[in-house]
Short mmCIF file of C-alpha atoms and ligand atoms in Angstrom, two decimals:
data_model
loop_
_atom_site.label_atom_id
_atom_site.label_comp_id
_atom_site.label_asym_id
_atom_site.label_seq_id
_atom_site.Cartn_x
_atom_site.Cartn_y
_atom_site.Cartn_z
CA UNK A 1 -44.23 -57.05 24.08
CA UNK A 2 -43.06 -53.60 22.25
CA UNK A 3 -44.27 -51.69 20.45
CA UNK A 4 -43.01 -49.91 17.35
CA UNK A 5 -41.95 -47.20 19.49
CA UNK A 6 -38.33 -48.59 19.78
CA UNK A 7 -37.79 -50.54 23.01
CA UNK A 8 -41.28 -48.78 24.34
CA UNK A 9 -43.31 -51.13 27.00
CA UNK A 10 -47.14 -51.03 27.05
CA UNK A 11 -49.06 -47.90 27.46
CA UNK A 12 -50.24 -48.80 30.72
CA UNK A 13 -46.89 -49.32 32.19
CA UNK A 14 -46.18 -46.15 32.38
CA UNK A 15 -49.51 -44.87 32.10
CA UNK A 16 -50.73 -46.56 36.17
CA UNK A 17 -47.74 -44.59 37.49
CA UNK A 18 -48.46 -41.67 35.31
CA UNK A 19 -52.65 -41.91 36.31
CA UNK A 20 -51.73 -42.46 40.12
CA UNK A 21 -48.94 -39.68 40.36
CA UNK A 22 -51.73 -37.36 39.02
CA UNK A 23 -54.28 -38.56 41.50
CA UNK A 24 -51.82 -38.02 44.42
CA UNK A 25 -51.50 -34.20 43.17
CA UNK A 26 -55.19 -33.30 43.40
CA UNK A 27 -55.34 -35.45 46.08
CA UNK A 28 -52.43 -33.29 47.79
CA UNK A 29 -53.36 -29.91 46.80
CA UNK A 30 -56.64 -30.50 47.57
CA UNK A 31 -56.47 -31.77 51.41
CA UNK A 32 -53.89 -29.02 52.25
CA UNK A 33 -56.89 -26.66 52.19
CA UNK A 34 -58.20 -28.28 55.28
CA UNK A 35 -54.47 -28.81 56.57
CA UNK A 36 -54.16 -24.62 56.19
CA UNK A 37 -53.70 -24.57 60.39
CA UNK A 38 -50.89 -27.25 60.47
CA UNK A 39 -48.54 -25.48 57.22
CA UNK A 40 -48.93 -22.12 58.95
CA UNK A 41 -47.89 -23.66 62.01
CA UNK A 42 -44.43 -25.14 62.47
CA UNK A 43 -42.51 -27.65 59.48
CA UNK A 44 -41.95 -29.96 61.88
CA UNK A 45 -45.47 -31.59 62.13
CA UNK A 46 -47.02 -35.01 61.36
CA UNK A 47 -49.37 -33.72 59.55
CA UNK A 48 -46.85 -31.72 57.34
CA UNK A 49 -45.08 -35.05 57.21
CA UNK A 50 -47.97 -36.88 55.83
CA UNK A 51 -48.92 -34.20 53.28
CA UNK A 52 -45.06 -33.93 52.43
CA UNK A 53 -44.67 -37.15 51.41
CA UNK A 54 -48.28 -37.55 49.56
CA UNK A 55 -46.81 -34.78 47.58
CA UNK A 56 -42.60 -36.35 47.69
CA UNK A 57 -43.68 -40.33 46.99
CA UNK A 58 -46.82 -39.82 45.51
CA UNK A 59 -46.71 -37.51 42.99
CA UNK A 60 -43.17 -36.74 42.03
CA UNK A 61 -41.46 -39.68 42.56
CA UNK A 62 -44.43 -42.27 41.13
CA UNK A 63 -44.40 -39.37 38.00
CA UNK A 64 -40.73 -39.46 37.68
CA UNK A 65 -40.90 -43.92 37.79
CA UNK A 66 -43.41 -43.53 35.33
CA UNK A 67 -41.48 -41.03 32.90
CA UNK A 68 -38.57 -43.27 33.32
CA UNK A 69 -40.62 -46.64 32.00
CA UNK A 70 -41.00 -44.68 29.10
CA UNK A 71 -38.17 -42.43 28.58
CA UNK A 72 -35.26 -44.89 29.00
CA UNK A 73 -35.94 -47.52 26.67
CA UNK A 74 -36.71 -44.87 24.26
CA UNK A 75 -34.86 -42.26 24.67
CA UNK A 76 -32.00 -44.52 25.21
CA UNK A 77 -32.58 -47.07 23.15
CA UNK A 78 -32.78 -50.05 25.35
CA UNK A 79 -35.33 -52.20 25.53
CA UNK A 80 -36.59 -52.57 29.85
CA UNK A 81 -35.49 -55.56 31.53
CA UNK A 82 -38.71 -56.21 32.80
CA UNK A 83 -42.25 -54.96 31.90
CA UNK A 84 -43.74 -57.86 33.84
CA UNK A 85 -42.13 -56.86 37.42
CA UNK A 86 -43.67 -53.18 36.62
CA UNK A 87 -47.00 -54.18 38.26
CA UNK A 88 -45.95 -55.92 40.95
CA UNK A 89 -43.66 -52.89 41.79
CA UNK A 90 -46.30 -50.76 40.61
CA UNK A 91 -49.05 -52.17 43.79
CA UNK A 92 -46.19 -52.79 46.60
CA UNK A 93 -45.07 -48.91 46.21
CA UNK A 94 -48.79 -47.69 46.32
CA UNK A 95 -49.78 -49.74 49.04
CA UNK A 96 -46.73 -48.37 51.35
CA UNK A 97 -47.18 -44.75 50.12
CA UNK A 98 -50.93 -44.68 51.62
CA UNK A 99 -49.81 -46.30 54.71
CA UNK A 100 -47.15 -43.95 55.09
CA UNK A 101 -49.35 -41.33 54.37
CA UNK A 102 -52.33 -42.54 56.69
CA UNK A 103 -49.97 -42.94 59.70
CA UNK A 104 -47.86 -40.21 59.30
CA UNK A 105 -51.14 -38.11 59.40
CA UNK A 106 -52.83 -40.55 62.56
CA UNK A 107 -49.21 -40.07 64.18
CA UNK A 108 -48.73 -43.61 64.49
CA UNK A 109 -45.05 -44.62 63.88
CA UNK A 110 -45.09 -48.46 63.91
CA UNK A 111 -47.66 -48.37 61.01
CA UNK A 112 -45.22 -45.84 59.19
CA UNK A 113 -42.39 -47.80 59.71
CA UNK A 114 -44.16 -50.62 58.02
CA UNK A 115 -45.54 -49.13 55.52
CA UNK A 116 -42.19 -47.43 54.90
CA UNK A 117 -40.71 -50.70 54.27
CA UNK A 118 -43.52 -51.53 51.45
CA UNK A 119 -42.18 -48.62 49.86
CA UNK A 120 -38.17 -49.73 50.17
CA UNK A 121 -39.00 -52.92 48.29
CA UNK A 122 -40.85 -51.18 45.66
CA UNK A 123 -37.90 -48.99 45.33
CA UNK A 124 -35.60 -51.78 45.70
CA UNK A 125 -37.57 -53.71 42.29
CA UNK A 126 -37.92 -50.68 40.34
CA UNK A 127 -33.88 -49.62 40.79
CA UNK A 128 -32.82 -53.44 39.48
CA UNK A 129 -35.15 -53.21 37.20
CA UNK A 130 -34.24 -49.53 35.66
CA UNK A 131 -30.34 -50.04 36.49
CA UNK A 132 -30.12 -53.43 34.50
CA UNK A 133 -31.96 -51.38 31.34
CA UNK A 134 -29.31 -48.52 32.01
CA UNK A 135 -26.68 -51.01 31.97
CA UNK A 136 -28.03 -52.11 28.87
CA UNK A 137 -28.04 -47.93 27.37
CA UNK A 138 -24.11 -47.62 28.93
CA UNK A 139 -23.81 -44.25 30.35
CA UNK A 140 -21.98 -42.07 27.73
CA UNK A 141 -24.95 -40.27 27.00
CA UNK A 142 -25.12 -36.88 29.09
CA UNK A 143 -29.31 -37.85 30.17
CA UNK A 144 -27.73 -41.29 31.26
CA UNK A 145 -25.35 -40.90 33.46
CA UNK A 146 -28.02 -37.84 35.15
CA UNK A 147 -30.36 -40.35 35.67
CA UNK A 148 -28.00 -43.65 36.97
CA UNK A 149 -26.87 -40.75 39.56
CA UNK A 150 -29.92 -40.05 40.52
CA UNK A 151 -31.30 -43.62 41.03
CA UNK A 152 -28.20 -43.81 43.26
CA UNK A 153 -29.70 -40.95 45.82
CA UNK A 154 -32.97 -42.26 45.33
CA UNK A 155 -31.82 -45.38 47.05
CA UNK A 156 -29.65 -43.54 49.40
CA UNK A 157 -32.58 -41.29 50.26
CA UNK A 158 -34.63 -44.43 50.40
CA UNK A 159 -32.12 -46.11 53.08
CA UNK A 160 -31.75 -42.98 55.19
CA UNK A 161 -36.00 -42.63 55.26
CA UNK A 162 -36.54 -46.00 56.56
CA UNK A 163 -33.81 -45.63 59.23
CA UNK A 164 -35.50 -42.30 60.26
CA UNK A 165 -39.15 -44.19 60.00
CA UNK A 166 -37.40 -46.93 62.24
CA UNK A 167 -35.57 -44.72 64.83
CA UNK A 168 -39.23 -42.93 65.67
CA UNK A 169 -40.02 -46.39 67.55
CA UNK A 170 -36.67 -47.81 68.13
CA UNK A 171 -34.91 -44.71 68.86
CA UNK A 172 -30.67 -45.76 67.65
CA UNK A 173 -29.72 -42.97 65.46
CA UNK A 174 -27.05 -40.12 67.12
CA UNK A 175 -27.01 -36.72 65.24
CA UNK A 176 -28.85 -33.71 65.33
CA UNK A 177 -32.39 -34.72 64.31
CA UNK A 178 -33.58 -31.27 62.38
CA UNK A 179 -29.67 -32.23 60.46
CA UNK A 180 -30.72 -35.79 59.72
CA UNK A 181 -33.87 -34.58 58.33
CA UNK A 182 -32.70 -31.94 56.26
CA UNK A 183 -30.02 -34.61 55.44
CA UNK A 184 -32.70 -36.81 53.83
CA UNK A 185 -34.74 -34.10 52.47
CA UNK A 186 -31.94 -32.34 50.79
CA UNK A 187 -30.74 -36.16 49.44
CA UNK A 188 -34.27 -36.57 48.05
CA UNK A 189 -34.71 -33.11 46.70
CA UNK A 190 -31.27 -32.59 44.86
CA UNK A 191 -30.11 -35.89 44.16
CA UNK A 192 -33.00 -37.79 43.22
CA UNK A 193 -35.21 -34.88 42.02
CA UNK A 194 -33.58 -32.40 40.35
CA UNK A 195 -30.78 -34.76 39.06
CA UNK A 196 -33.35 -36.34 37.33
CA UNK A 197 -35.27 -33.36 36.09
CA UNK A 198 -31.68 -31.89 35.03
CA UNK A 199 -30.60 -34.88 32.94
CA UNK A 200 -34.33 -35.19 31.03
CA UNK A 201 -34.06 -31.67 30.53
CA UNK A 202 -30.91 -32.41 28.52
CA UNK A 203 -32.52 -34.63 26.45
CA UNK A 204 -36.22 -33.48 25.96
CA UNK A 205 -35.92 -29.97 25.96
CA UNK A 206 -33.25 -29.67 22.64
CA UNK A 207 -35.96 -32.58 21.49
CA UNK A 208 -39.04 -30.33 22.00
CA UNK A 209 -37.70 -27.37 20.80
CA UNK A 210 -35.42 -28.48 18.03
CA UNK A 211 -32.04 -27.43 19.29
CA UNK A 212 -29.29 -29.20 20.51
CA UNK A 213 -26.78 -28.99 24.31
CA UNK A 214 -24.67 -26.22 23.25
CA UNK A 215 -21.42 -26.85 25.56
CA UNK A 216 -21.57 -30.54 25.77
CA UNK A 217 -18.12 -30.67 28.31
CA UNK A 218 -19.66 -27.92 30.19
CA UNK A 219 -22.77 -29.45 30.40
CA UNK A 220 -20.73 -32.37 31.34
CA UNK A 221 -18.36 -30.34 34.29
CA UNK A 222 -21.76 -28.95 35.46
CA UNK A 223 -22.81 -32.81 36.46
CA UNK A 224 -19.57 -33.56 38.51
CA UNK A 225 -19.73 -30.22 40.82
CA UNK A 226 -23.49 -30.66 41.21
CA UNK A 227 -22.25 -34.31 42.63
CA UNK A 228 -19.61 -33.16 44.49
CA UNK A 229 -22.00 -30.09 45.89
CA UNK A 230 -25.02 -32.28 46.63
CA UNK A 231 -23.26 -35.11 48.94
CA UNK A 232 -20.76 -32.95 50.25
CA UNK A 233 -24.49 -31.04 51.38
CA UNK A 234 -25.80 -34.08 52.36
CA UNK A 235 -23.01 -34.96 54.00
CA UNK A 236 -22.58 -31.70 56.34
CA UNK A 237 -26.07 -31.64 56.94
CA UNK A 238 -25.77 -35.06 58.55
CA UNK A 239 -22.94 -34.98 60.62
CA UNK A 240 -23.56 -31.09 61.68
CA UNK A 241 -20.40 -29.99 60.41
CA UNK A 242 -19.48 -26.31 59.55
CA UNK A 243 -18.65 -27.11 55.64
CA UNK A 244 -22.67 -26.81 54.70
CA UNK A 245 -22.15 -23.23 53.43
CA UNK A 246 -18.95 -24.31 50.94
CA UNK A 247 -21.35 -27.30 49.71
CA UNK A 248 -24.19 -25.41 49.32
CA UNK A 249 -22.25 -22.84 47.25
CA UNK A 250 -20.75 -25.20 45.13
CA UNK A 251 -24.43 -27.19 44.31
CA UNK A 252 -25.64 -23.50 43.82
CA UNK A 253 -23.08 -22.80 41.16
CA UNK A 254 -23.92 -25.87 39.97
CA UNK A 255 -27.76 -25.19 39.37
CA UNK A 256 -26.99 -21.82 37.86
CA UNK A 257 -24.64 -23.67 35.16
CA UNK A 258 -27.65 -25.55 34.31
CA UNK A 259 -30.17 -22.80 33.94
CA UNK A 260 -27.16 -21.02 31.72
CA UNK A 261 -27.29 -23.84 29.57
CA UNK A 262 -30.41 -24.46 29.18
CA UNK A 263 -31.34 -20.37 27.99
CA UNK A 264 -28.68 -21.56 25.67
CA UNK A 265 -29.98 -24.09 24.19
CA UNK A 266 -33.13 -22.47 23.79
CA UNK A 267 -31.33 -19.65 21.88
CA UNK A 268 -30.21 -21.77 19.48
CA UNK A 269 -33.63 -23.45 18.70
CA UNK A 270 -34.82 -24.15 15.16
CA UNK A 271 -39.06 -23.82 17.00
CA UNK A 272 -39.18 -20.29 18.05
CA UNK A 273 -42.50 -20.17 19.40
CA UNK A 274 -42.03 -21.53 23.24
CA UNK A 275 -45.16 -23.57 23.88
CA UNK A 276 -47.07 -23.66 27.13
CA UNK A 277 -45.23 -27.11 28.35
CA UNK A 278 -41.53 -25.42 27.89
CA UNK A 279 -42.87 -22.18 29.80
CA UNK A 280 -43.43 -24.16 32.60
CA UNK A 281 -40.95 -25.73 32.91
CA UNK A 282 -38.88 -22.41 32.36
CA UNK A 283 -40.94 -20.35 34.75
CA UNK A 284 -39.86 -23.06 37.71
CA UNK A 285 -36.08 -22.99 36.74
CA UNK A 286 -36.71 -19.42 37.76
CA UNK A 287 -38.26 -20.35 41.38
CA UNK A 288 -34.83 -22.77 41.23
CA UNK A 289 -32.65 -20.29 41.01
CA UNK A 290 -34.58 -17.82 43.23
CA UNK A 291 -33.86 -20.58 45.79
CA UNK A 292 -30.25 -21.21 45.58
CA UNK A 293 -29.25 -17.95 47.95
CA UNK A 294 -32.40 -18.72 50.04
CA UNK A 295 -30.50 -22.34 50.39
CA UNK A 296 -27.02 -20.12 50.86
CA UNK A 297 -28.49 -18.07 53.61
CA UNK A 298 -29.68 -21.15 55.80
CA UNK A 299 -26.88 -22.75 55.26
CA UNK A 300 -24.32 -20.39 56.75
CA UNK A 301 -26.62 -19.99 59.89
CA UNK A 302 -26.91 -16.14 60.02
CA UNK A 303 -30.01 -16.18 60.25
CA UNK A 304 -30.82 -17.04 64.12
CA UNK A 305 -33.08 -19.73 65.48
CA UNK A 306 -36.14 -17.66 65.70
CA UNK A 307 -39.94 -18.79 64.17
CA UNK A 308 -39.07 -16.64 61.34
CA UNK A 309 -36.26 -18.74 60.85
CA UNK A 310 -38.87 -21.77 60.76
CA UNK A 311 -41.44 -19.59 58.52
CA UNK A 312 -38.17 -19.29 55.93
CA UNK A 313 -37.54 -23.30 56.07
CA UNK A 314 -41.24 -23.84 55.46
CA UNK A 315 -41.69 -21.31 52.36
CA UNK A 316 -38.09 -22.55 50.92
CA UNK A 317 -39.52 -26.36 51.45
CA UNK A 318 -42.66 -25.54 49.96
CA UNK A 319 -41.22 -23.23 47.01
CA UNK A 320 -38.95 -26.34 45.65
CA UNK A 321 -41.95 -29.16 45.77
CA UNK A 322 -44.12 -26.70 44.37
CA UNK A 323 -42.41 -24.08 42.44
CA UNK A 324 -39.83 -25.64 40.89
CA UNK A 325 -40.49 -29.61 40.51
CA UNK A 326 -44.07 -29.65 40.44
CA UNK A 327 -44.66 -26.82 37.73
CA UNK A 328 -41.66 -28.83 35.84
CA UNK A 329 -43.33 -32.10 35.88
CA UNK A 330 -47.08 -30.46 34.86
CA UNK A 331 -45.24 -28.76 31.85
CA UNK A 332 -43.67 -32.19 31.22
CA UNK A 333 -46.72 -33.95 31.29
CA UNK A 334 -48.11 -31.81 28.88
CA UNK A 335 -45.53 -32.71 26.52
CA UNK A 336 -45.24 -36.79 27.89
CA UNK A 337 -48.94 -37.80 27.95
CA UNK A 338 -50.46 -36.07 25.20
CA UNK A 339 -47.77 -38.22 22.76
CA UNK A 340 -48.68 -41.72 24.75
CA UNK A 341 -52.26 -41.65 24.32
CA UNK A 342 -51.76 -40.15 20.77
CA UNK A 343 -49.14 -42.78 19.99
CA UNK A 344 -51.32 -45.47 21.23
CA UNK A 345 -54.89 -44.23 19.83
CA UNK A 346 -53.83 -42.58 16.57
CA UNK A 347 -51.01 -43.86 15.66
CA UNK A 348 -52.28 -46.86 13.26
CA UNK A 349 -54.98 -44.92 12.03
CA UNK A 350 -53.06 -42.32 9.86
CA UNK A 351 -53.65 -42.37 6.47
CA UNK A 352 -56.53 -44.33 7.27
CA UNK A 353 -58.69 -41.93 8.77
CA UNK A 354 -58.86 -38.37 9.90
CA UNK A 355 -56.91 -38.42 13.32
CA UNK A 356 -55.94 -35.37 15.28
CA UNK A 357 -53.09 -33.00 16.28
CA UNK A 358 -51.51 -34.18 19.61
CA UNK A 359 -52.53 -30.69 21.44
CA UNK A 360 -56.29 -31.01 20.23
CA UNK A 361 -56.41 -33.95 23.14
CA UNK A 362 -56.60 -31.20 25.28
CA UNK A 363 -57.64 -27.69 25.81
CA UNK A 364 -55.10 -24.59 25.90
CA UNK A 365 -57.49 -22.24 27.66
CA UNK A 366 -57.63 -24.41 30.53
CA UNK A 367 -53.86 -24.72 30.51
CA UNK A 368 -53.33 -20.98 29.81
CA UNK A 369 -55.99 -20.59 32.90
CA UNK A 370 -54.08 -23.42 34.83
CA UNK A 371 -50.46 -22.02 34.64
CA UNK A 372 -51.68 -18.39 36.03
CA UNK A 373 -53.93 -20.15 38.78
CA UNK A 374 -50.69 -22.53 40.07
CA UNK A 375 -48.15 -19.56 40.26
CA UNK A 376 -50.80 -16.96 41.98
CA UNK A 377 -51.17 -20.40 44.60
CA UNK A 378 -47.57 -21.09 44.50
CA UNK A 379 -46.17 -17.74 45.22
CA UNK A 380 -49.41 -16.81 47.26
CA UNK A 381 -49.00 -20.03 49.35
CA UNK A 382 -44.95 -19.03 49.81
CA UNK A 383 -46.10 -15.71 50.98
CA UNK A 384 -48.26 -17.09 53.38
CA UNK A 385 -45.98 -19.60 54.89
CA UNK A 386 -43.50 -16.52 55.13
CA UNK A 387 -45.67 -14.03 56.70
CA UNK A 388 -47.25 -16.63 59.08
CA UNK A 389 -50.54 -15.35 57.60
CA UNK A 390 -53.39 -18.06 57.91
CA UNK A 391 -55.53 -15.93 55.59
CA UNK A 392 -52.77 -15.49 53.06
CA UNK A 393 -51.87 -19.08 53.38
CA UNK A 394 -55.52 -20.36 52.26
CA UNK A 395 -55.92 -18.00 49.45
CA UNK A 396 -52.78 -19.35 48.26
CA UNK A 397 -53.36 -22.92 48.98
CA UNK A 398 -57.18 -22.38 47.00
CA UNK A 399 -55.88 -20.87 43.86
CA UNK A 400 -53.61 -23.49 43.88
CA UNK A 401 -55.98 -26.58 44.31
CA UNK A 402 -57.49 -24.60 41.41
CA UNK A 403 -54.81 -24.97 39.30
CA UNK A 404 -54.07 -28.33 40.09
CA UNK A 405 -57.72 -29.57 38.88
CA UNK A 406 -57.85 -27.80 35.71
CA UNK A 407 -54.70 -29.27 34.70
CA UNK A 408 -56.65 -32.70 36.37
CA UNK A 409 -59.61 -32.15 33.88
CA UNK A 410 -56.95 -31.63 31.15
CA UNK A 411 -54.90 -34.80 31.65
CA UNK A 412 -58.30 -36.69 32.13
CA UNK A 413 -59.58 -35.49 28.80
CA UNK A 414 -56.60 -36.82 27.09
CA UNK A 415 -56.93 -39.99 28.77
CA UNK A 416 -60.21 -40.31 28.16
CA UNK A 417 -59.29 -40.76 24.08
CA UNK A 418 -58.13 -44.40 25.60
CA UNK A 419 -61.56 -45.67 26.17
CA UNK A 420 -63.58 -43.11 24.12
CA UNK A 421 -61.84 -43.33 20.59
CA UNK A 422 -62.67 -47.04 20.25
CA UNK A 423 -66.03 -47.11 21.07
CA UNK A 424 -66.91 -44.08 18.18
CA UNK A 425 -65.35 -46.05 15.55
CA UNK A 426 -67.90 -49.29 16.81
CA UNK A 427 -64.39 -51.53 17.91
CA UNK A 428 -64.37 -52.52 21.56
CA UNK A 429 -62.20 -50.14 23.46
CA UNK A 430 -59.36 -52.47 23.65
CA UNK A 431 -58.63 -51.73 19.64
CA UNK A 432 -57.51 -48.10 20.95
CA UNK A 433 -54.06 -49.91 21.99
CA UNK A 434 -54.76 -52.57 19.81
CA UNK A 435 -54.92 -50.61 17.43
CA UNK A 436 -50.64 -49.49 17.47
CA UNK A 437 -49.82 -52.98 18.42
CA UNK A 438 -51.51 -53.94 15.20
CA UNK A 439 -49.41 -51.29 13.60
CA UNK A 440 -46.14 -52.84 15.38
CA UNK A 441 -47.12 -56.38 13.65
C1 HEM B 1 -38.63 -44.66 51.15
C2 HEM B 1 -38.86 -43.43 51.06
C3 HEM B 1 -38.96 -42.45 52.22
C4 HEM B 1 -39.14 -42.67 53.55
C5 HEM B 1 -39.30 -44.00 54.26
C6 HEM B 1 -39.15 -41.37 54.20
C7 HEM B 1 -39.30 -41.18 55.59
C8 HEM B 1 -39.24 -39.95 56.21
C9 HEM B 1 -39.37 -39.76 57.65
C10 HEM B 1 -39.58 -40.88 58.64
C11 HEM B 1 -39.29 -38.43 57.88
C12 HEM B 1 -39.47 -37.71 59.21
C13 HEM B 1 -38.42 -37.95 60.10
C14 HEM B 1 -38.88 -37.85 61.52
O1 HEM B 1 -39.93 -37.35 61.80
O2 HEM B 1 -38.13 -38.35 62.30
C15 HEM B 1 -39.09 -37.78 56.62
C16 HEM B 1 -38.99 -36.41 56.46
C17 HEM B 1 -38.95 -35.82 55.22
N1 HEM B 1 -38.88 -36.46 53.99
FE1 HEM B 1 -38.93 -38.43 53.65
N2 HEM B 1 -38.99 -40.39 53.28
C18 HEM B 1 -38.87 -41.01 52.05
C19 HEM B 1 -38.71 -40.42 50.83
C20 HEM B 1 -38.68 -39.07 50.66
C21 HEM B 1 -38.57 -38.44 49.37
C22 HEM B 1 -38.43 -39.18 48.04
C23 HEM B 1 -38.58 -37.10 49.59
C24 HEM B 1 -38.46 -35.94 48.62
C25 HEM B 1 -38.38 -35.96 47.35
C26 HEM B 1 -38.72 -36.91 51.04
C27 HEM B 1 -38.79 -35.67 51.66
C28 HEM B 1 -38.86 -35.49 53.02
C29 HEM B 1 -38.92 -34.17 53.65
C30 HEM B 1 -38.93 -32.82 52.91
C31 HEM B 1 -38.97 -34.38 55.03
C32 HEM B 1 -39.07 -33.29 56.14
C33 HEM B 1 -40.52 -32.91 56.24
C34 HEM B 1 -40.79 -31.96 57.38
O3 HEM B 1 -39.94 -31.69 58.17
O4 HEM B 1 -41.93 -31.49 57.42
N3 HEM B 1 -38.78 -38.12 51.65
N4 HEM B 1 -39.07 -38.73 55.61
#
């Protein structure tokens, strides 16, 4: 069924990813306080691993499947191939996530391994499923062919994981293992991640602040050499080979294209006031592009093979999950679910009732609060990591967990409206979504 949102499936499609991603954030955040010892401590640890991908699986990537059951049939206009394999997908995924989790954190690998595979058939379902609705939205559009890319290194990424899951027990794969790793991370990160966050960006951002993609064939250049950068990265990393640096230039050029053109599409914008959502999303394109000579300088291997070296890798890791894709996605969700449950409460009652504005769901002085609280964590926590400082590191890590809950509390009193508005108005809580499907009839 859809609903009069073009193509749109129903709210709680979307909304389980959306609700579970947001879970696995406070959930994250919240357990690295007691994990303080283990971040300061080497990368390379299973508890780091566990937390890492909590964080990698749970939060951004569920977020991102959930933004994309929404997005692409709208923003796209074409209707998903399947709602009804979204739950099926939806339980498979979350199942291997928390055994990947659980294991990685217990240390035991034939668990993670199996649980890793949970997660490669959820992938598997929700790539047919979003690649036959692409196929169906034909890529000319700039967002499009951002996001087909991306689905391509999330199954790449995918592959690569499993193998490295696999070769813990089995022990086949050649290579240098830190290479593999930062193969697979740098896959995940760039290619999945911020391919996806770069090609939504294209189309939200003009859409939220009333502007438009000023150089479209630059915009559309800036795609290919951030391709061309990111596997010839991934690539190097992989097989050890000297080219890294060259790659890593090129996908850095590539990144600061894309913050030029978005400042220029925000120049040309008929909403001048920026609103809280866009700021965030603006303030980590800055930790982005802070990272891009961080990302230069391990790359060309000057700096030497010392614990600093390790405390550098660690703060740079941390800085891109945090800084720049998890302050992008909370500024996004203030924009994403504030609409759905709006949409789906309000919607059919306009005209027929007093219904509200779509930021009265929620409450700016928390989110003010919440954006200061994240960056003092996120920049405190870097610092931390960097200076080896255990005392740093859990000030940083607090103020963080801080941050994460209020924007919690602020996403929960938005979804609250979903079981709250129909009971005031004496309906059974079921009219909230009936209420839009009603509208759709
Ligand atoms: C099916 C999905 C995935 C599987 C099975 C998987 C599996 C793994 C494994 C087994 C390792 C450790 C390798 C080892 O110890 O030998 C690893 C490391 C890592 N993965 Fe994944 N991964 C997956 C998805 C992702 C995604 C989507 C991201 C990021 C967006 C990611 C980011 C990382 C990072 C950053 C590390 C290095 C962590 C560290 O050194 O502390 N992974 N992954």
């Amino acid at each position: 069924m859809t609903h009069a949102l073009t193509g749109a499936p129903p709210f709680w499609l979307p909304g389980r990813f959306l609700v579970a991603a947001i879970g696995a954030f406070l959930l994250a955040t919240t357990w690295s306080l007691f994990a303080a010892a283990d971040l300061a401590d080497f990368y390379y640890h299973v508890h780091v691993l566990a937390l890492t991908h909590l964080v990698t699986l749970g939060w951004i990537t569920m977020t991102i499947m959930g933004a994309m059951y929404q997005l692409v049939p709208v923003a796209l206009q074409a209707r998903l191939w399947s709602a009804r394999l979204g739950p099926w997908q939806f339980w498979l995924y979350v199942v291997g996530v928390a055994g990947m989790v659980v294991h990685f954190w217990i240390g035991e690998f034939v668990g993670m391994a199996g649980s890793a595979l949970f997660v490669l058939a959820g992938l598997l379902i929700f790539l047919v499923n979003m690649a036959a609705t692409l196929a169906r939205a034909g890529l000319r559009d700039l967002a499009a062919r951002h996001l087909a890319a991306a689905l391509v290194y999330l199954l790449g990424t995918a592959v690569l994981g499993v193998l490295l899951a696999l070769d813990k027990t089995l022990g086949f794969l050649r290579g240098e293992f830190l290479g593999l790793i930062a193969a697979h991370a740098h896959l995940a990160a760039l290619g999945w991640v911020t391919m996806t966050i770069f090609g939504v960006s294209y189309k939200l951002i003009p859409m939220f602040t009333l502007s438009a993609v000023q150089q479209p064939r630059l915009a559309a250049w800036q795609f290919w050499l951030f391709n061309v950068g990111l596997l010839g990265v991934f690539w190097s990393l992989f097989l050890s080979s000297p080219f890294t640096p060259l790659f890593a230039a090129v996908a850095g050029a590539a990144i600061l294209l894309h913050a030029i053109q978005v400042l220029a599409i925000l120049r040309q914008r008929k909403r001048p006031p920026l609103d809280l959502g866009i700021i965030h999303a603006l303030t980590a394109l800055g930790y982005l592009v802070l990272l891009v000579p961080v990302g230069l300088l391990l790359a060309t291997g000057l700096l030497p093979d010392t614990p600093f070296r390790a405390r550098v890798v660690s703060a740079y890791g941390f800085l891109g999950l945090m800084g720049w894709v998890s302050l992008t996605i909370v500024g996004m969700l203030y924009k994403i679910v504030p609409f759905l449950v709006w949409y789906h409460c309000y919607s059919a009652r306009v005209g027929l009732e007093p219904v509200p504005v779509m930021d009265r769901l929620y409450s700016r002085g928390l989110q003010r609060a919440g954006y200061w609280l994240l960056n003092l964590g996120i920049t405190g926590t870097a610092a931390g990591l960097l200076a080896g400082g255990p005392q740093w590191l859990a000030v940083g890590l607090g103020l963080l967990a801080v941050g994460a809950w209020t924007f919690g509390i602020n996403m929960g009193m938005i979804l609250s409206r979903l079981f709250t508005v129909g009971r005031r108005a004496r309906v059974p809580p079921a009219a909230c979504s009936a209420g839009s499907e009603r509208a759709a009839s």
